[in-house]
């Protein structure tokens, strides 16, 4: 049976075992004098219990089997090959196997003339079909055995409801751990590759070097620089652009949040708030366009008319547009925390003869400040991680400068350029991307931790 | 049983409140601190207060009682224009403080609230230090010019509110860290630091235990010598203990105003009698 047929069969078994379980529960129970069954749980819970017990072990076996199948089939095929071919080792065997696999799948085995290949193809096919058959038998067998055991397990006092509950709990734990494991996996692979990078480039050069020019020679005999991996210009560029973005976004976002939550009529608010939040939904590549084609030329023309030299791709253009993009992060979160400030505090302030703006300045903002800071930090980590706008509007040249009118580049942009194009995977150039990623990850992690900490502190205040 | 219910229904709905009974007015004009005539308050289309005529005298504590939802808070908030902060709320009629219309165009509501302070049901200290809570109003209105004067004002206000002894070593600790009763006294200290002429209190002790309540009642009795106090309360014992006059509200109308003693021993209006004998509300 091919995989999808097995799955469909399991699905049918799921439905079937539900009714079996439910029917069994009704059958083993007796009706008491008050008209209720003497069952611990409702009959459908017995159905759920049996259905889940039937399918979950079978699915688990199926998944594990399928994961290891390719490897086992390959090595079985390998061991059946003539000894002299085995001598040639795994890599040429891999090529052969791929060829055989493709041929088998497209039904073109007849085109083979080499007897070794034909033998391999036959061997491969037979191993594969045995594996498939065994898989089908084991999986469906386990499902049926479990179905039977579940059916036998049902008694009036069986706590089916609690069993189903605990399965649901485990399912949720599984989902949560998948997310966590993915994160941990990514972090570890980044760390691992970074360690490789730091074997060829010293940490001090990476952290304190001021020259970034990752052009390494692709082949050993090629002329060319060995590359300079000083990441300072990149982090400075990131910092500069994020700073410009925050200088734009924090006042604009905060002011609009204050206006929306304290001054605007509820009708205006109900229309303006979602509109503002749309800003966050615009794809960043659109912002990039906007920055490169509209804002950057505008800034250059403006600068030139003032007698300033402005690069056609400037940090200012990227930062401005990025600032617009992250406004909703600041405004939406600030709006929420400002609204969460109890009305009684405002009343208290008004009741003592404070004006509205005095109340906002002296009472509302201080009370909401931790939440606002949290919002700003989240916006900052968004700005630091932003790539598209910078690629399009700020350029690729790694200048170490604090002048917002010059072209700069950022960590994320360099990661993109390092990893696009033909490169050996273990060259320092490629590995540098991981080191940069690690640095970026640590920075945003730090910001997020601070933000969460600040927000949590805020929560404690009013609950 | 059924006749009792019928009685009650008749009490509530059939007795018409035509005019306020008792003595809503004060004879000598120089004794009047605040006065309202034909005061109506609306929330949107809904009228919450119907034509209230009432004088509030200097240095008296007037208690406002009545069943929940009858408009006590609404009326109280009309007296210092706190209702202005509610978008849909509208006040009409004549409301005066020392004979001057507080709803006239010339009147700045912010300055009015500095003269007519308010203490709320739930203690609402600002999330600032105890010192800054009390200094808040003084700083806003520029009441003092230097730090030493401010220190004195804070100490004096806290002392008047009977809190200074308990907090004198912790003035820089957050006001939100105090107990409920202490917080309420802090709010009173904060209000009197602005030196208002009238203090409006909306159920100031309903969130407090009997001991904290007793302390605040004692405090109010002392404050009476310098301020005029209007207090909304759900506790008739409290009204009887602390106030000189009592006003009974019912469904947005002022039913009866009299000397507190008279209201509780010899109510004139049937509705008042029903309420204080616990027949409803
Ligand atoms: N902000 C508001 N918007 C609309 N209606 C309101 C508002 N505040 C109060 N009301 C209405 O006005 C009426 C009087 O309310 P108010 O709060 O003055 O009663 P109260 O006597 O203080 O009651 P309680 O003893 O429960 O505090 C009620 O019917 C209430 O529903
Ligand atoms: Mg009230």
Coordinates of C-alpha atoms in Angstrom, one line a residue, chain A residues 6-428:
Chain A
X6 CA -2.2 3.9 4.5
X7 CA -3.2 7.3 5.7
X8 CA -6.7 7.1 4.3
X9 CA -7.1 3.7 5.9
X10 CA -6.0 5.1 9.2
X11 CA -8.5 7.9 8.8
X12 CA -11.3 5.4 8.2
X13 CA -10.1 3.4 11.2
X14 CA -10.2 6.6 13.3
X15 CA -13.9 7.2 12.4
X16 CA -14.7 3.5 12.8
X17 CA -13.0 3.1 16.2
X18 CA -14.9 6.2 17.4
X19 CA -18.2 4.5 16.8
X20 CA -16.9 1.2 18.2
X21 CA -15.8 2.9 21.4
X22 CA -19.0 4.8 21.8
X23 CA -21.1 1.7 21.1
X24 CA -19.0 -0.4 23.5
X25 CA -19.5 2.2 26.2
X26 CA -23.2 2.1 25.8
X27 CA -23.2 -1.6 25.6
X28 CA -21.3 -2.2 28.9
X29 CA -23.2 0.4 30.8
X30 CA -26.5 -0.1 32.5
X31 CA -29.2 2.5 33.0
X32 CA -29.8 3.5 36.5
X33 CA -33.2 4.1 38.0
X34 CA -33.0 7.8 37.5
X35 CA -32.5 7.3 33.8
X36 CA -28.8 8.1 33.7
X37 CA -26.1 5.6 32.6
X38 CA -23.6 4.4 35.1
X39 CA -20.8 5.6 32.9
X40 CA -18.0 7.7 34.3
X41 CA -18.0 9.9 31.1
X42 CA -20.3 10.6 28.3
X43 CA -20.3 7.8 25.7
X44 CA -18.6 10.0 23.0
X45 CA -15.6 10.3 25.2
X46 CA -15.1 6.6 25.1
X47 CA -15.3 7.0 21.3
X48 CA -12.6 9.7 21.3
X49 CA -10.4 7.7 23.6
X50 CA -10.5 4.5 21.5
X51 CA -10.1 6.5 18.3
X52 CA -7.0 8.3 19.5
X53 CA -5.5 5.2 21.0
X54 CA -5.9 3.4 17.7
X55 CA -4.4 6.1 15.5
X56 CA -1.7 7.8 17.5
X57 CA 0.7 4.8 18.0
X58 CA 0.2 3.8 14.3
X59 CA 0.9 7.3 13.1
X60 CA 4.0 7.5 15.3
X61 CA 5.4 4.2 13.9
X62 CA 4.5 5.4 10.4
X63 CA 6.4 8.7 10.8
X64 CA 9.5 7.1 12.3
X65 CA 9.5 4.3 9.7
X66 CA 9.2 6.8 6.9
X67 CA 12.0 8.9 8.2
X68 CA 14.5 6.0 8.4
X69 CA 13.2 4.2 5.3
X70 CA 15.3 5.9 2.7
X71 CA 18.5 5.3 4.6
X72 CA 17.8 1.6 5.3
X73 CA 16.7 0.9 1.8
X74 CA 19.8 2.6 0.4
X75 CA 22.2 0.7 2.7
X76 CA 20.5 -2.6 1.9
X77 CA 20.8 -1.9 -1.8
X78 CA 24.4 -0.9 -1.3
X79 CA 25.3 -4.1 0.5
X80 CA 23.9 -6.1 -2.4
X81 CA 26.2 -4.5 -4.9
X82 CA 29.3 -6.3 -6.3
X83 CA 32.3 -6.0 -4.1
X84 CA 34.4 -4.0 -6.5
X85 CA 31.7 -1.3 -6.8
X86 CA 31.4 -1.1 -3.0
X87 CA 35.1 -0.3 -3.0
X88 CA 34.5 2.9 -4.8
X89 CA 32.7 4.1 -1.8
X90 CA 29.6 6.0 -0.8
X91 CA 29.8 9.0 -3.1
X92 CA 29.8 7.3 -6.4
X93 CA 27.2 4.9 -5.0
X94 CA 25.1 7.9 -4.2
X95 CA 25.1 9.0 -7.8
X96 CA 24.3 5.5 -9.0
X97 CA 21.5 5.3 -6.5
X98 CA 20.0 8.5 -7.5
X99 CA 20.1 7.4 -11.1
X100 CA 18.4 4.2 -10.2
X101 CA 15.8 5.8 -8.1
X102 CA 14.9 8.3 -10.8
X103 CA 14.7 5.5 -13.3
X104 CA 12.5 3.4 -11.1
X105 CA 10.2 6.3 -10.3
X106 CA 9.8 7.3 -14.0
X107 CA 9.6 3.6 -15.1
X108 CA 12.6 3.8 -17.4
X109 CA 14.6 0.9 -15.9
X110 CA 14.5 -0.7 -19.4
X111 CA 16.8 2.0 -20.7
X112 CA 19.7 0.7 -18.5
X113 CA 22.3 -1.3 -20.3
X114 CA 24.9 -1.6 -17.6
X115 CA 24.2 -5.0 -15.9
X116 CA 25.4 -3.5 -12.6
X117 CA 22.8 -0.8 -12.8
X118 CA 20.1 -3.2 -13.8
X119 CA 21.0 -5.4 -10.8
X120 CA 21.0 -2.4 -8.5
X121 CA 17.7 -1.3 -9.8
X122 CA 16.1 -4.6 -9.3
X123 CA 17.5 -4.9 -5.8
X124 CA 16.4 -1.4 -5.0
X125 CA 12.9 -2.1 -6.2
X126 CA 12.5 -5.3 -4.2
X127 CA 13.9 -3.8 -1.0
X128 CA 11.6 -0.9 -1.4
X129 CA 8.5 -2.9 -2.0
X130 CA 9.3 -5.2 1.0
X131 CA 9.7 -2.2 3.2
X132 CA 6.4 -0.8 2.0
X133 CA 4.6 -4.0 2.6
X134 CA 6.2 -4.4 6.0
X135 CA 5.3 -0.9 6.9
X136 CA 1.7 -1.4 5.9
X137 CA 1.3 -4.6 7.9
X138 CA 3.0 -3.2 11.0
X139 CA 1.2 0.1 11.0
X140 CA -2.3 -1.3 10.4
X141 CA -1.6 -4.3 12.7
X142 CA -0.6 -2.0 15.5
X143 CA -3.7 0.1 14.9
X144 CA -6.0 -2.9 15.0
X145 CA -4.3 -4.3 18.1
X146 CA -4.7 -0.9 19.8
X147 CA -8.3 -0.8 18.7
X148 CA -8.9 -4.1 20.3
X149 CA -7.1 -3.2 23.5
X150 CA -9.0 0.0 23.7
X151 CA -12.3 -1.8 23.2
X152 CA -11.4 -4.3 25.9
X153 CA -10.4 -1.4 28.3
X154 CA -13.9 0.1 28.2
X155 CA -15.8 -0.4 31.5
X156 CA -18.3 1.8 33.1
X157 CA -15.8 3.1 35.6
X158 CA -13.1 3.8 32.9
X159 CA -12.2 7.5 33.1
X160 CA -12.4 8.2 29.4
X161 CA -12.9 11.9 29.8
X162 CA -9.7 12.3 31.9
X163 CA -7.8 10.1 29.4
X164 CA -8.9 12.2 26.4
X165 CA -8.0 15.3 28.5
X166 CA -4.5 14.1 29.1
X167 CA -4.0 13.2 25.5
X168 CA -5.1 16.7 24.6
X169 CA -2.6 18.1 27.1
X170 CA 0.2 16.0 25.6
X171 CA -0.7 17.2 22.1
X172 CA -0.4 20.8 23.3
X173 CA 2.9 20.1 25.0
X174 CA 4.1 18.5 21.7
X175 CA 3.1 21.6 19.7
X176 CA 4.8 23.9 22.2
X177 CA 8.0 21.9 22.2
X178 CA 8.1 21.9 18.4
X179 CA 8.3 25.6 18.4
X180 CA 10.9 25.6 21.2
X181 CA 12.9 22.9 19.6
X182 CA 13.0 24.7 16.3
X183 CA 14.2 27.8 18.0
X184 CA 16.9 25.9 19.9
X185 CA 17.9 24.1 16.7
X186 CA 18.3 27.3 14.7
X187 CA 20.3 28.9 17.5
X188 CA 22.6 25.9 17.8
X189 CA 23.2 25.7 14.1
X190 CA 24.0 29.4 14.0
X191 CA 26.4 29.0 16.9
X192 CA 28.0 25.9 15.3
X193 CA 28.6 27.7 12.0
X194 CA 29.9 30.8 13.8
X195 CA 32.4 28.7 15.7
X196 CA 33.7 27.4 12.4
X197 CA 33.9 31.0 11.2
X198 CA 35.9 32.0 14.2
X199 CA 38.4 29.3 13.5
X200 CA 39.5 31.1 10.4
X201 CA 38.8 34.7 11.5
X202 CA 39.7 35.8 15.0
X203 CA 36.9 37.0 17.2
X204 CA 38.7 40.3 17.9
X205 CA 39.0 41.1 14.2
X206 CA 35.3 40.4 13.8
X207 CA 34.2 42.4 16.8
X208 CA 36.6 45.3 16.6
X209 CA 37.8 45.4 13.0
X210 CA 36.7 48.5 11.1
X211 CA 37.1 47.1 7.5
X212 CA 34.5 44.9 6.0
X213 CA 35.4 43.5 2.6
X214 CA 34.4 39.8 2.5
X215 CA 35.7 39.1 -1.1
X216 CA 37.7 35.9 -0.6
X217 CA 39.2 33.9 -3.4
X218 CA 37.0 31.1 -4.5
X219 CA 39.8 28.8 -5.5
X220 CA 43.1 28.5 -3.6
X221 CA 45.2 29.5 -6.7
X222 CA 43.1 32.6 -7.4
X223 CA 44.6 36.0 -6.9
X224 CA 42.6 38.2 -4.6
X225 CA 42.4 39.5 -1.1
X226 CA 41.8 37.1 1.7
X227 CA 39.0 39.3 2.9
X228 CA 38.5 41.6 5.8
X229 CA 35.9 40.7 8.3
X230 CA 35.6 43.7 10.7
X231 CA 31.9 43.9 11.5
X232 CA 32.0 47.3 13.2
X233 CA 30.9 49.2 10.0
X234 CA 27.9 46.9 9.7
X235 CA 26.8 47.2 13.3
X236 CA 27.3 51.0 13.2
X237 CA 25.2 51.1 10.0
X238 CA 22.5 49.1 11.6
X239 CA 22.6 51.3 14.6
X240 CA 22.5 54.5 12.5
X241 CA 19.5 53.4 10.5
X242 CA 17.6 52.1 13.4
X243 CA 18.3 55.2 15.3
X244 CA 17.0 57.4 12.5
X245 CA 13.9 55.1 12.3
X246 CA 13.3 55.4 16.0
X247 CA 13.7 59.2 16.0
X248 CA 10.9 59.2 13.4
X249 CA 8.7 56.5 14.9
X250 CA 8.8 57.2 18.6
X251 CA 7.5 60.8 18.6
X252 CA 5.0 60.2 15.7
X253 CA 3.8 56.9 17.2
X254 CA 3.6 58.2 20.7
X255 CA 1.8 61.4 19.7
X256 CA -0.7 59.5 17.6
X257 CA -1.3 57.0 20.4
X258 CA -1.9 59.9 22.8
X259 CA -4.2 61.6 20.4
X260 CA -6.1 58.4 19.6
X261 CA -6.6 57.3 23.2
X262 CA -7.1 60.7 25.0
X263 CA -8.4 63.2 22.5
X264 CA -10.0 61.5 19.5
X265 CA -13.7 60.9 19.4
X266 CA -14.6 57.2 19.5
X267 CA -15.8 57.4 15.9
X268 CA -12.5 58.8 14.6
X269 CA -10.6 56.3 16.7
X270 CA -12.4 53.3 15.4
X271 CA -11.4 54.3 11.9
X272 CA -7.9 55.7 12.5
X273 CA -6.5 52.9 14.6
X274 CA -7.0 50.1 12.1
X275 CA -5.8 52.4 9.4
X276 CA -2.6 53.1 11.3
X277 CA -2.1 49.4 11.8
X278 CA -2.3 48.7 8.1
X279 CA 1.1 50.4 8.0
X280 CA 2.5 47.3 9.7
X281 CA 0.9 45.0 7.1
X282 CA 2.4 46.6 4.0
X283 CA 5.1 44.3 2.7
X284 CA 8.5 45.7 3.4
X285 CA 9.5 45.4 -0.3
X286 CA 6.9 48.0 -1.1
X287 CA 8.4 50.3 1.5
X288 CA 11.8 49.5 -0.1
X289 CA 10.5 50.7 -3.5
X290 CA 9.0 53.8 -1.9
X291 CA 12.3 54.5 -0.2
X292 CA 14.5 53.9 -3.3
X293 CA 12.3 55.6 -5.9
X294 CA 10.7 58.4 -4.0
X295 CA 12.3 59.3 -0.7
X296 CA 16.0 58.8 -1.7
X297 CA 15.9 61.0 -4.8
X298 CA 13.8 63.6 -2.9
X299 CA 16.4 63.7 -0.1
X300 CA 19.2 64.0 -2.6
X301 CA 17.6 66.8 -4.4
X302 CA 16.7 68.6 -1.2
X303 CA 20.3 68.1 0.0
X304 CA 21.8 69.4 -3.2
X305 CA 19.6 72.5 -3.2
X306 CA 21.0 73.1 0.3
X307 CA 24.5 72.6 -1.0
X308 CA 25.0 69.3 0.8
X309 CA 26.5 66.2 -0.9
X310 CA 24.0 63.4 -0.5
X311 CA 24.7 59.9 -1.7
X312 CA 22.0 58.6 -4.0
X313 CA 21.4 55.8 -1.5
X314 CA 21.5 57.3 2.0
X315 CA 21.0 56.0 5.5
X316 CA 18.6 58.9 6.0
X317 CA 16.2 57.7 3.2
X318 CA 16.2 54.1 4.6
X319 CA 15.8 55.3 8.2
X320 CA 13.0 57.6 7.3
X321 CA 11.0 55.0 5.5
X322 CA 11.7 52.4 8.2
X323 CA 10.6 54.9 10.8
X324 CA 7.2 55.1 9.0
X325 CA 7.0 51.4 8.9
X326 CA 7.5 50.9 12.6
X327 CA 5.1 53.6 13.7
X328 CA 2.3 51.1 14.4
X329 CA 4.5 49.1 16.7
X330 CA 5.0 52.1 18.9
X331 CA 1.5 53.6 18.5
X332 CA -0.5 50.4 18.8
X333 CA 1.3 49.2 21.9
X334 CA 1.4 52.6 23.5
X335 CA -2.3 53.1 22.8
X336 CA -3.1 49.8 24.5
X337 CA -1.1 50.7 27.6
X338 CA -2.4 54.2 27.8
X339 CA -5.9 52.8 27.6
X340 CA -5.0 50.4 30.4
X341 CA -4.2 53.3 32.7
X342 CA -7.2 53.4 35.0
X343 CA -9.7 56.2 34.5
X344 CA -9.7 56.7 38.2
X345 CA -6.1 58.1 38.0
X346 CA -7.2 60.7 35.4
X347 CA -10.3 61.6 37.5
X348 CA -8.0 62.1 40.4
X349 CA -5.8 64.4 38.5
X350 CA -8.8 66.3 37.0
X351 CA -10.4 66.5 40.4
X352 CA -7.4 68.5 41.6
X353 CA -7.6 71.0 38.9
X354 CA -5.2 69.6 36.4
X355 CA -5.7 70.3 32.7
X356 CA -5.9 67.4 30.2
X357 CA -2.4 67.8 28.9
X358 CA -1.0 68.2 32.5
X359 CA -2.8 65.0 33.4
X360 CA -1.4 63.2 30.4
X361 CA 2.1 64.5 31.0
X362 CA 2.2 64.0 34.8
X363 CA 0.0 61.0 35.4
X364 CA -0.9 59.0 32.3
X365 CA 2.4 58.9 30.5
X366 CA 4.4 58.1 33.7
X367 CA 2.0 55.3 34.6
X368 CA 2.1 53.9 31.0
X369 CA 5.8 54.5 30.6
X370 CA 7.1 51.0 31.1
X371 CA 4.6 49.7 28.5
X372 CA 5.6 52.4 26.1
X373 CA 9.3 51.5 26.6
X374 CA 8.3 47.9 25.9
X375 CA 6.7 49.0 22.6
X376 CA 9.6 51.1 21.6
X377 CA 12.1 48.2 22.2
X378 CA 9.9 45.9 20.2
X379 CA 9.9 48.5 17.4
X380 CA 13.7 48.8 17.7
X381 CA 14.2 45.1 17.3
X382 CA 12.0 45.2 14.3
X383 CA 14.1 48.0 12.8
X384 CA 17.3 46.2 13.5
X385 CA 16.2 43.1 11.8
X386 CA 14.7 44.9 8.8
X387 CA 16.5 44.0 5.5
X388 CA 14.5 44.9 2.4
X389 CA 14.2 48.6 2.8
X390 CA 17.9 48.8 3.5
X391 CA 18.9 46.7 0.5
X392 CA 16.9 49.0 -1.7
X393 CA 17.5 52.3 -0.2
X394 CA 20.8 52.3 1.8
X395 CA 23.1 50.4 -0.4
X396 CA 25.8 47.8 0.1
X397 CA 29.0 49.8 0.8
X398 CA 30.3 49.2 4.2
X399 CA 31.2 52.7 5.2
X400 CA 32.1 53.4 8.8
X401 CA 30.3 56.7 9.2
X402 CA 27.8 58.4 11.4
X403 CA 26.8 60.8 8.6
X404 CA 23.2 59.9 7.7
X405 CA 23.6 61.4 4.2
X406 CA 26.1 58.7 3.2
X407 CA 25.4 55.2 2.0
X408 CA 25.8 52.6 4.7
X409 CA 25.0 49.0 4.9
X410 CA 23.6 46.9 7.7
X411 CA 24.1 43.5 9.2
X412 CA 21.1 42.0 7.6
X413 CA 21.9 43.3 4.1
X414 CA 25.4 41.8 4.3
X415 CA 24.0 38.5 5.4
X416 CA 21.8 38.5 2.3
X417 CA 24.7 39.4 0.0
X418 CA 27.0 36.9 1.6
X419 CA 24.6 34.0 1.1
X420 CA 23.4 34.8 -2.4
X421 CA 25.6 33.8 -5.3
X422 CA 27.9 30.9 -5.8
X423 CA 30.0 30.1 -2.8
X424 CA 31.6 27.2 -1.2
X425 CA 29.6 26.5 1.9
X426 CA 32.5 26.3 4.2
X427 CA 34.4 29.4 3.0
X428 CA 34.8 32.2 5.6

